[in-house]
Coordinates of C-alpha atoms in Angstrom, one line a residue:
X1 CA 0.0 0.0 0.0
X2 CA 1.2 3.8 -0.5
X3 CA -0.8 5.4 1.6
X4 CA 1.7 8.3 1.7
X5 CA 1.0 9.3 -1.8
X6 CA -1.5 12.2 -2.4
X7 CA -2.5 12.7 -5.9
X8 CA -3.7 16.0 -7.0
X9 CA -5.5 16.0 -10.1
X10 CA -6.6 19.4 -11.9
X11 CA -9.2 18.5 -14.5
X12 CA -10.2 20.9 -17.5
X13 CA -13.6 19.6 -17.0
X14 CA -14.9 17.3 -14.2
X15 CA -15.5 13.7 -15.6
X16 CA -18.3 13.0 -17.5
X17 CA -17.7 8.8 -18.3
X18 CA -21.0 9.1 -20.6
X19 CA -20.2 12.1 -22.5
X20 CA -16.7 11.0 -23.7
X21 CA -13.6 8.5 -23.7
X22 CA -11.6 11.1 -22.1
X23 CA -14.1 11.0 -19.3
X24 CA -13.8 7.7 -19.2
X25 CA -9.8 7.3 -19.7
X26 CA -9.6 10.0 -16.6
X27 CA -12.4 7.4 -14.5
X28 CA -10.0 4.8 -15.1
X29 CA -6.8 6.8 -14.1
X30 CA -8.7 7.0 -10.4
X31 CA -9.9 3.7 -10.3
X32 CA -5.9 2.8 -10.6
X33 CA -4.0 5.0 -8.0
X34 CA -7.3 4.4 -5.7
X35 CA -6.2 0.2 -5.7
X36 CA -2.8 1.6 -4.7
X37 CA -4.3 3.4 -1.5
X38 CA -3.4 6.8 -2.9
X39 CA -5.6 9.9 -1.6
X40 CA -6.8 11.1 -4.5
X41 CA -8.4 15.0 -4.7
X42 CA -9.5 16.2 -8.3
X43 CA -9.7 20.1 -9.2
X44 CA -11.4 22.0 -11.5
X45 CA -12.1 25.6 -12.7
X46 CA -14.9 24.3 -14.3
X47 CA -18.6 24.8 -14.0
X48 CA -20.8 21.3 -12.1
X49 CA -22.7 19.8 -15.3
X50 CA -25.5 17.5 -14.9
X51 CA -23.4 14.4 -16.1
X52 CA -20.2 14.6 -14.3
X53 CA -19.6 11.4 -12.1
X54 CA -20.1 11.2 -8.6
X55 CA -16.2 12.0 -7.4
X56 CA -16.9 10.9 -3.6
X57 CA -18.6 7.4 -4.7
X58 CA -15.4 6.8 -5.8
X59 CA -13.6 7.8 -3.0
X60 CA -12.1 11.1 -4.0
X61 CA -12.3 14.4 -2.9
X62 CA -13.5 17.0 -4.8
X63 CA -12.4 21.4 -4.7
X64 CA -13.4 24.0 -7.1
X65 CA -10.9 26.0 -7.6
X66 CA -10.5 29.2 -9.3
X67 CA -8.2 30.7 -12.7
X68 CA -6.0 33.3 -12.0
X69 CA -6.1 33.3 -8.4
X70 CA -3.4 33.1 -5.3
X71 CA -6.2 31.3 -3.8
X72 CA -4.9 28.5 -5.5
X73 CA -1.5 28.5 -3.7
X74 CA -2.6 28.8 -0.2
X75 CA -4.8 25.5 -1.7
X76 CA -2.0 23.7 -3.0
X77 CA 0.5 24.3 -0.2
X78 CA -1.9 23.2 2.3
X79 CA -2.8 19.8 0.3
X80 CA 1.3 19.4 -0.3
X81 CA 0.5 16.6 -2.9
X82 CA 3.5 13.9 -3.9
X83 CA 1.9 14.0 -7.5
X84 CA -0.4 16.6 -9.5
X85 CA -1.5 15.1 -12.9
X86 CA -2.9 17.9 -15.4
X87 CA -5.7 16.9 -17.8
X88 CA -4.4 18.2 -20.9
X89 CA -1.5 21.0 -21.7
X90 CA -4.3 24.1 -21.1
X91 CA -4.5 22.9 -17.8
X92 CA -0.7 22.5 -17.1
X93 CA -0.5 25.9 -18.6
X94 CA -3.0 27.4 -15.7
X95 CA -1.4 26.1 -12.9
X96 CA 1.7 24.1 -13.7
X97 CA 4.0 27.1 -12.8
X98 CA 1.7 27.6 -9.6
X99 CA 2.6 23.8 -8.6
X100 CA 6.0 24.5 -9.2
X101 CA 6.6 26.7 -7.0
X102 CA 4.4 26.0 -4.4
X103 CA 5.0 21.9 -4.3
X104 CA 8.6 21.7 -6.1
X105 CA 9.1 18.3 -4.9
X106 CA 5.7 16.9 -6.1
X107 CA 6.1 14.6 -9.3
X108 CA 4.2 16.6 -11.9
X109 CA 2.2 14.4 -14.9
X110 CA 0.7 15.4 -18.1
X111 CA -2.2 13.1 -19.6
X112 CA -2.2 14.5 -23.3
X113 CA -6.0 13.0 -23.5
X114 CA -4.6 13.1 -27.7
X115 CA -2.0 15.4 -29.4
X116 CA -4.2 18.4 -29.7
X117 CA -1.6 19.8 -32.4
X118 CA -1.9 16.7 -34.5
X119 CA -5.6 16.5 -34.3
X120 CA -5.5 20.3 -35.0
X121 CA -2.9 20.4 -38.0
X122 CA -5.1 17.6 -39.7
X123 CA -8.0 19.5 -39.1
X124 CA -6.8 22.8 -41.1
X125 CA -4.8 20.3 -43.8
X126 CA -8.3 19.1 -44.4
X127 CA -10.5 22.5 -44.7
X128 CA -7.6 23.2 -46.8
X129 CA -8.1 20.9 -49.2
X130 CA -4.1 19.3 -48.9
X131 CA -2.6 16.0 -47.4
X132 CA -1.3 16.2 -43.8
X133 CA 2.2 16.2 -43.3
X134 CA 4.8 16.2 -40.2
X135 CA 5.6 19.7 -41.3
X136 CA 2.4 21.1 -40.5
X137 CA 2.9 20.5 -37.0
X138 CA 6.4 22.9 -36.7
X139 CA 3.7 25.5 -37.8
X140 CA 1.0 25.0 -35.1
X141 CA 1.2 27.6 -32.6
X142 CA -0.6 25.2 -30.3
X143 CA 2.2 22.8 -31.2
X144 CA 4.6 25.3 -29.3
X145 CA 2.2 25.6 -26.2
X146 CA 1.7 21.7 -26.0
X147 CA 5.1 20.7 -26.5
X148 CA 6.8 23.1 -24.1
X149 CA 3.9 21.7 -21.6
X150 CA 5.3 18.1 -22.4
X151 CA 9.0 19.1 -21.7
X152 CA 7.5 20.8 -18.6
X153 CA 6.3 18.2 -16.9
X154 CA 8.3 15.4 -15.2
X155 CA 6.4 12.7 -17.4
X156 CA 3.6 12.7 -20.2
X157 CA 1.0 10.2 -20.5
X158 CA 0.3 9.2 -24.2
X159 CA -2.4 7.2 -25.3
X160 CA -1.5 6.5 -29.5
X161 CA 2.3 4.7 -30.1
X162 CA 2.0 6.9 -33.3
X163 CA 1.9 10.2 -31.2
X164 CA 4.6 8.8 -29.1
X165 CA 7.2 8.4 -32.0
X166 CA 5.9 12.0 -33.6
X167 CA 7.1 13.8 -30.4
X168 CA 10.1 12.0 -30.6
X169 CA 11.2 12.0 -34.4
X170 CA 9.3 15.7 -35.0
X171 CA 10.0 17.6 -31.8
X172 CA 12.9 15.7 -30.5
X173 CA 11.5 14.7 -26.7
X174 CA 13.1 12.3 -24.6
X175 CA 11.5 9.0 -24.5
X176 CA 12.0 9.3 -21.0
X177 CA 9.4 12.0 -21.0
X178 CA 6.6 9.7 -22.4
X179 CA 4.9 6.7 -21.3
X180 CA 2.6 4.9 -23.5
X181 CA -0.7 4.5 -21.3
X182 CA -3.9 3.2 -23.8
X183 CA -7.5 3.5 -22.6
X184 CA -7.4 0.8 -19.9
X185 CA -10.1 -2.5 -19.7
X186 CA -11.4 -4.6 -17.5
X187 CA -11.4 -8.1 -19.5
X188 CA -14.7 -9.1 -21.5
X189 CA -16.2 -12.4 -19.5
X190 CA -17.2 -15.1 -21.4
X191 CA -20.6 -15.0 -19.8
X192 CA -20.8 -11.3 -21.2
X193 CA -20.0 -12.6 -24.6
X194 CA -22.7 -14.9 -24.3
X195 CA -25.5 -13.2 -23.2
X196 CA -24.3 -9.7 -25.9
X197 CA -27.4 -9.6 -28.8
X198 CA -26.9 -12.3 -31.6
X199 CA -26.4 -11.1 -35.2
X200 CA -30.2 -11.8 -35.6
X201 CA -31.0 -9.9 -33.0
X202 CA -29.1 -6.9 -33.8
X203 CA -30.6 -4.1 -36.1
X204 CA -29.2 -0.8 -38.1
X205 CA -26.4 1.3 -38.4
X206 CA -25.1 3.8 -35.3
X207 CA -22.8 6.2 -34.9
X208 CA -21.9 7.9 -31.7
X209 CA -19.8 10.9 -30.6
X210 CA -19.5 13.6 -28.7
X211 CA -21.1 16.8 -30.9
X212 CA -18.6 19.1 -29.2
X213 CA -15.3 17.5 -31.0
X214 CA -14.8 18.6 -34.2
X215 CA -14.1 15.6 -36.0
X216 CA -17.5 13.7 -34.6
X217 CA -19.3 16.5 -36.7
X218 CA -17.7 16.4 -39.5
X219 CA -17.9 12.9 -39.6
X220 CA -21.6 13.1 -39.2
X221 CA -21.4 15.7 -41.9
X222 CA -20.3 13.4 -44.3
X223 CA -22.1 10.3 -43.6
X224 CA -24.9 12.6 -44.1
X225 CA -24.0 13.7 -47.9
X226 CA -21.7 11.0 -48.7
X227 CA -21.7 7.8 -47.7
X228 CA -25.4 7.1 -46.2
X229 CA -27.0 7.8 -49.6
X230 CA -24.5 5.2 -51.2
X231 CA -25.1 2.7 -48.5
X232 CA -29.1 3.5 -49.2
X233 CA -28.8 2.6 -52.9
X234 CA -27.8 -0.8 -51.6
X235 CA -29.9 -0.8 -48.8
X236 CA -33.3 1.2 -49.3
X237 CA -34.5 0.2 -45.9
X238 CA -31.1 0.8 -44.1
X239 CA -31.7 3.1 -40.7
X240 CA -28.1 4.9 -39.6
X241 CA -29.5 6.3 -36.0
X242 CA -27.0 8.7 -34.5
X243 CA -26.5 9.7 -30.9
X244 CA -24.1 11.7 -29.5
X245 CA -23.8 14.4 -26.3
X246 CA -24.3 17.7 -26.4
X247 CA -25.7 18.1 -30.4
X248 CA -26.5 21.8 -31.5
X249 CA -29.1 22.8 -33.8
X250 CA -27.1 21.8 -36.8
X251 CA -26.5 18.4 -35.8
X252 CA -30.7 17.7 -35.0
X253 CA -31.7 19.3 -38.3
X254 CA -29.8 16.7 -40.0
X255 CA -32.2 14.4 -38.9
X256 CA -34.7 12.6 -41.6
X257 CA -36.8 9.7 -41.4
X258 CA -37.7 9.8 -45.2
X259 CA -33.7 9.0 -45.7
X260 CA -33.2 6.3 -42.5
X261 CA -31.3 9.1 -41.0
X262 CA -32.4 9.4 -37.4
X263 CA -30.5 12.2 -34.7
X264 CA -31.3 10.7 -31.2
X265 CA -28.8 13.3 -29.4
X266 CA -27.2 11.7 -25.9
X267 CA -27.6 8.2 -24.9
X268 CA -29.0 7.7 -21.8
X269 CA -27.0 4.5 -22.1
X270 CA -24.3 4.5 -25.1
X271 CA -23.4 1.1 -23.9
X272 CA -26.6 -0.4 -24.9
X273 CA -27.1 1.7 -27.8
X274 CA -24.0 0.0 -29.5
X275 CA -25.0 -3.7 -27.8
X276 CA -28.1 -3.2 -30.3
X277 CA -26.9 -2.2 -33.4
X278 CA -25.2 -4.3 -36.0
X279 CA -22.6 -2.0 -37.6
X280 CA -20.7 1.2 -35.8
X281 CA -19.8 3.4 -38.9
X282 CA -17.3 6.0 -37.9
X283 CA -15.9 7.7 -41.2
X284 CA -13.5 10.4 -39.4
X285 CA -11.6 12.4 -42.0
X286 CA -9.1 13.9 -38.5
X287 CA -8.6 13.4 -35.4
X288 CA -6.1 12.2 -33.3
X289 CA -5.6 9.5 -30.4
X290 CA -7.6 6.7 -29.5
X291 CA -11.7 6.8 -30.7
X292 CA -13.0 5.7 -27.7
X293 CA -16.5 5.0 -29.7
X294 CA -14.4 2.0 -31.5
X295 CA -12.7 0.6 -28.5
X296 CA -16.5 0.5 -27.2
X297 CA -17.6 -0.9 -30.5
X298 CA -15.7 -4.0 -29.8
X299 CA -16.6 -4.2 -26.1
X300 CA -20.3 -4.5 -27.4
X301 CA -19.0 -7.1 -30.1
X302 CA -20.2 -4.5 -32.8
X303 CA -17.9 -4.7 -35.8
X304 CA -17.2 -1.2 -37.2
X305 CA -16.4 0.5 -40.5
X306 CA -13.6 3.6 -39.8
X307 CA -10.9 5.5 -41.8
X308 CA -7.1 4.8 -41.6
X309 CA -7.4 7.8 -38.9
X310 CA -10.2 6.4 -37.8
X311 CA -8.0 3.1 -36.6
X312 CA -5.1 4.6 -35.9
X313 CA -2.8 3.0 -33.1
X314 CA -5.3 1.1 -32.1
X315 CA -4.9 -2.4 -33.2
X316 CA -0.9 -2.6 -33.7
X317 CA -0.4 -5.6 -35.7
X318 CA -4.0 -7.6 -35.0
X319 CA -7.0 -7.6 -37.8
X320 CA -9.4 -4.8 -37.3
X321 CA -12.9 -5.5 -36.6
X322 CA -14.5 -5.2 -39.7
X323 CA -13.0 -3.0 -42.2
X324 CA -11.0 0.3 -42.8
X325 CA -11.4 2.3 -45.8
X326 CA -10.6 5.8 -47.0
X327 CA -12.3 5.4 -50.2
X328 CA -16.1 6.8 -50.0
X329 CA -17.6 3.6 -52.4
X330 CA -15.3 1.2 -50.6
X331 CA -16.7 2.2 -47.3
X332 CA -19.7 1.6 -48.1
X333 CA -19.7 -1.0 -49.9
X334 CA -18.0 -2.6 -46.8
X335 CA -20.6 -1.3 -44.7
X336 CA -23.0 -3.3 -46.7
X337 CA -21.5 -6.3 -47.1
X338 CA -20.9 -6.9 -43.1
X339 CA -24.1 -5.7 -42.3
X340 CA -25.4 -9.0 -45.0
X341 CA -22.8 -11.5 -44.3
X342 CA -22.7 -13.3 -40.3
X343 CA -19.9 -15.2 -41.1
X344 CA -18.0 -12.3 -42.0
X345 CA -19.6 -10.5 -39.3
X346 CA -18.9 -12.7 -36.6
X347 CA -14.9 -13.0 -37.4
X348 CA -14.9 -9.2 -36.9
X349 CA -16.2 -9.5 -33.6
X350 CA -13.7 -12.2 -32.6
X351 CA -11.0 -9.8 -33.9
X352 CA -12.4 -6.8 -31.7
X353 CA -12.3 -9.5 -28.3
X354 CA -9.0 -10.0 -29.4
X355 CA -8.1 -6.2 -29.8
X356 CA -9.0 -5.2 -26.1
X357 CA -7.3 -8.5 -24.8
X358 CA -4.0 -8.3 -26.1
X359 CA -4.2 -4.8 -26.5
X360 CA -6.3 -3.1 -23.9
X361 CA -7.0 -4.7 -20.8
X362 CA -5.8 -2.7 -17.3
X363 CA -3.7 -5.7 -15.7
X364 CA -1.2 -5.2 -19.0
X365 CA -0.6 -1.8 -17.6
X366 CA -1.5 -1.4 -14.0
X367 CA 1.8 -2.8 -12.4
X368 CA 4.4 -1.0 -14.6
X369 CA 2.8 2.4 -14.2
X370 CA 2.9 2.7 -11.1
X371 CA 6.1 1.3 -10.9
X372 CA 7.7 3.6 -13.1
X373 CA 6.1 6.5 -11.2
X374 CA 7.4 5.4 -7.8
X375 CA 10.9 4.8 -9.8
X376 CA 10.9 8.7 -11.1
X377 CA 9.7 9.9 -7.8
X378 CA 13.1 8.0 -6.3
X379 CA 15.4 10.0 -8.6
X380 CA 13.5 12.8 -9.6
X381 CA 16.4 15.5 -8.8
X382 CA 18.1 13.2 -11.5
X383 CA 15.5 13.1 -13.7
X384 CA 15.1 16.7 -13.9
X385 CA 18.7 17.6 -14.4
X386 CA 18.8 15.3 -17.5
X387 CA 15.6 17.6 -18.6
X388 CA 17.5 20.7 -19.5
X389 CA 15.3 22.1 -21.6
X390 CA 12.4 21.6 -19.7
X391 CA 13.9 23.0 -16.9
X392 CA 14.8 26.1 -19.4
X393 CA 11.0 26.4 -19.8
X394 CA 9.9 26.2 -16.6
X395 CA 12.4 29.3 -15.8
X396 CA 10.8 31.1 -18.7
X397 CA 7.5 30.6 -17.4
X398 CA 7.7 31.5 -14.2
X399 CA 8.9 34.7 -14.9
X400 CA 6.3 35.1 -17.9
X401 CA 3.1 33.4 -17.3
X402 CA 3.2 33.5 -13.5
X403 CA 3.7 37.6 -14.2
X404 CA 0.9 37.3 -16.9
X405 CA -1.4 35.6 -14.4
X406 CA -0.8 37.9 -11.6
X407 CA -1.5 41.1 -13.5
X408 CA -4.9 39.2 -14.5
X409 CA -5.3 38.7 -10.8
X410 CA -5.1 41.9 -9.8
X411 CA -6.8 43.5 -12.6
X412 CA -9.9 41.2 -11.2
X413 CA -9.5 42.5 -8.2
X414 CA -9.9 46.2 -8.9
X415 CA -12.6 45.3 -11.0
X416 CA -11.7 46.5 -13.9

């Protein structure tokens, strides 16, 4: 047990599992330094919503806490955590330099949630019309803010191998910087297996995402013009219902029962909603990280139709669960012929079992994680010397942003 470990964790949101996989990733983040008997108190600036998980059910505590504010410090000195783990680089930004210098000896960890300059750079390489390329990146201002967060912090949590070898081919960081942590499962149980809908039993096509990330909606966007009307051609009666939190006005006018089309907005259970259909389609065009909506898919033994992005990382050198395609007719023609064919149906569930087990499950990871923080936290003064240039950046910082944030501060105060 470690019951002299404190974890502070600083959330840019508080965790909403139901809304998102990065809800879900930071649930499971808990769930392992709770097993370890660390204390574990999670922070946020951000405003209670309606679907955030129950923090003390799990056993931790939870503080609002406030941008811009000394009120912070007095917080974080008191607490004296031996870790602080910030939920993506905005959030390291905020208070990493407050941690600093308030808790110097505390181990500080980044979990990227995804390369937010990757999923970015795609993003504008594809309104632009042009292929991505490794370039693009060197160009992304928020590619300087998340990488000088990166060398910041003692280590970085990444969830995609291929983001892992971009930070250190592109930008040059020290493996020791990085540790590959994927989205963590409990194993499937046979009994689950069982008892999931049969292929017979199973009706439609789904997709599901949350409405608030870019790439969902422009995924939804072109299912919509694209690839659902070739899919109907083949299918007249086809249904593609699609759910997803937080969906504007855009996303429900979409919706038309004349075309199988159907906008359902949130899940009240997402789970269930993929149990029952037959095929997940998930045509994203950018993006980066792991889609938790695939990993999902194959928990629900739902075969699924993505993109090369789509897939990306996620099933190293094991057959995908269903098909990948780039090209619009492939796709669907894909889509079609798993949705007809349960032989070919059922071999892509197999291969999506197989996926989470060899790939996914938390008892892979568990053990060495916490190992290798325990290890860092031993020789930390070492580790940082051997950082040089992220102790470069954490000089500049405090003596830019902590000056930046103070002037905010005060101009608060007087009420300007």
């Amino acid at each position: 047990m470690n019951a002299n470990q404190h974890v502070l964790i600083i959330g840019f949101v508080w965790p909403e599992p139901n809304s998102s996989a990065a809800g879900g990733r930071m649930v499971q983040l808990i769930s392992i330094f709770k097993k370890q008997g660390f204390e574990v108190t999670f922070a946020s600036p951000a405003m209670d919503s309606d679907f955030m998980v129950d923090l003390e059910s799990l056993g931790v505590t939870k503080k609002s806490i406030a941008l811009n504010c000394s009120s912070f410090d007095v917080f974080v000195k008191k607490l004296n955590p031996t870790i602080v783990l910030f939920d993506r680089f905005m959030i390291e930004e905020q208070f990493g330099w407050r941690v600093a210098e308030n808790c110097p000896n505390a181990l500080r960890l980044l979990d990227t949630e995804d390369l937010h300059c990757l999923r970015l750079a795609r993003q504008k390489a594809f309104k632009e019309k042009r292929s991505f390329s490794t370039d693009d990146l060197l160009v992304e201002d928020v590619a300087k803010r998340e990488i000088a967060s990166i060398l910041r912090c003692d280590m970085s949590l990444m969830i995609a191998e291929y983001e892992m070898e971009l930070l250190q081919t592109v930008f040059k960081i020290d493996s020791n910087l990085l540790y590959y942590l994927p989205l963590l499962l409990e194993p499937i149980e046979d009994s689950t297996i069982q008892n999931l809908p049969t292929f017979e039993e199973r009706n439609d096509f789904v997709f599901i995402g949350n409405f608030l990330h870019e790439p969902n909606w422009n995924a939804v966007q072109y299912l919509k013009e694209t690839i659902w009307p070739l899919i109907r051609k083949q299918m007249p009666e086809a249904v593609l219902n699609v759910y997803g939190a937080y969906p504007s006005q855009k996303v429900v006018q979409l919706n038309n029962v004349k075309e199988g089309f159907l906008v359902k907005g949130r899940a009240e259970n997402a789970q269930e909603v993929v149990k029952n259909a037959r095929i997940v389609l998930a045509p994203l065009r950018f993006g980066a990280g792991i889609k938790g909506k695939l990993v999902e898919a194959m928990q629900c033994g739902t075969p699924s139709i993505t993109t090369t992005i789509g897939a990306e990382s996620m099933c190293g050198e094991l057959l995908w669960n269903g098909f990948i395609a780039d090209d619009v007719q492939v796709f669907a023609a894909k889509a079609v012929e798993l949705y007809q064919d349960k032989t070919l149906w059922l071999k892509a569930q197999e291969n999506g079992f197989e996926i989470i087990e060899k790939r996914y499950l938390i008892s892979l990871f568990k053990d060495d994680f916490v190992k290798h923080i325990l290890k860092i936290q031993t020789h930390l003064k070492q580790h940082r010397l051997h950082n040089f240039m992220g102790s470069l950046l954490q000089h500049h910082t405090l003596t830019s942003t902590k000056y930046m944030s103070r002037w905010i501060e005060e101009k608060n105060r007087k009420g300007e």
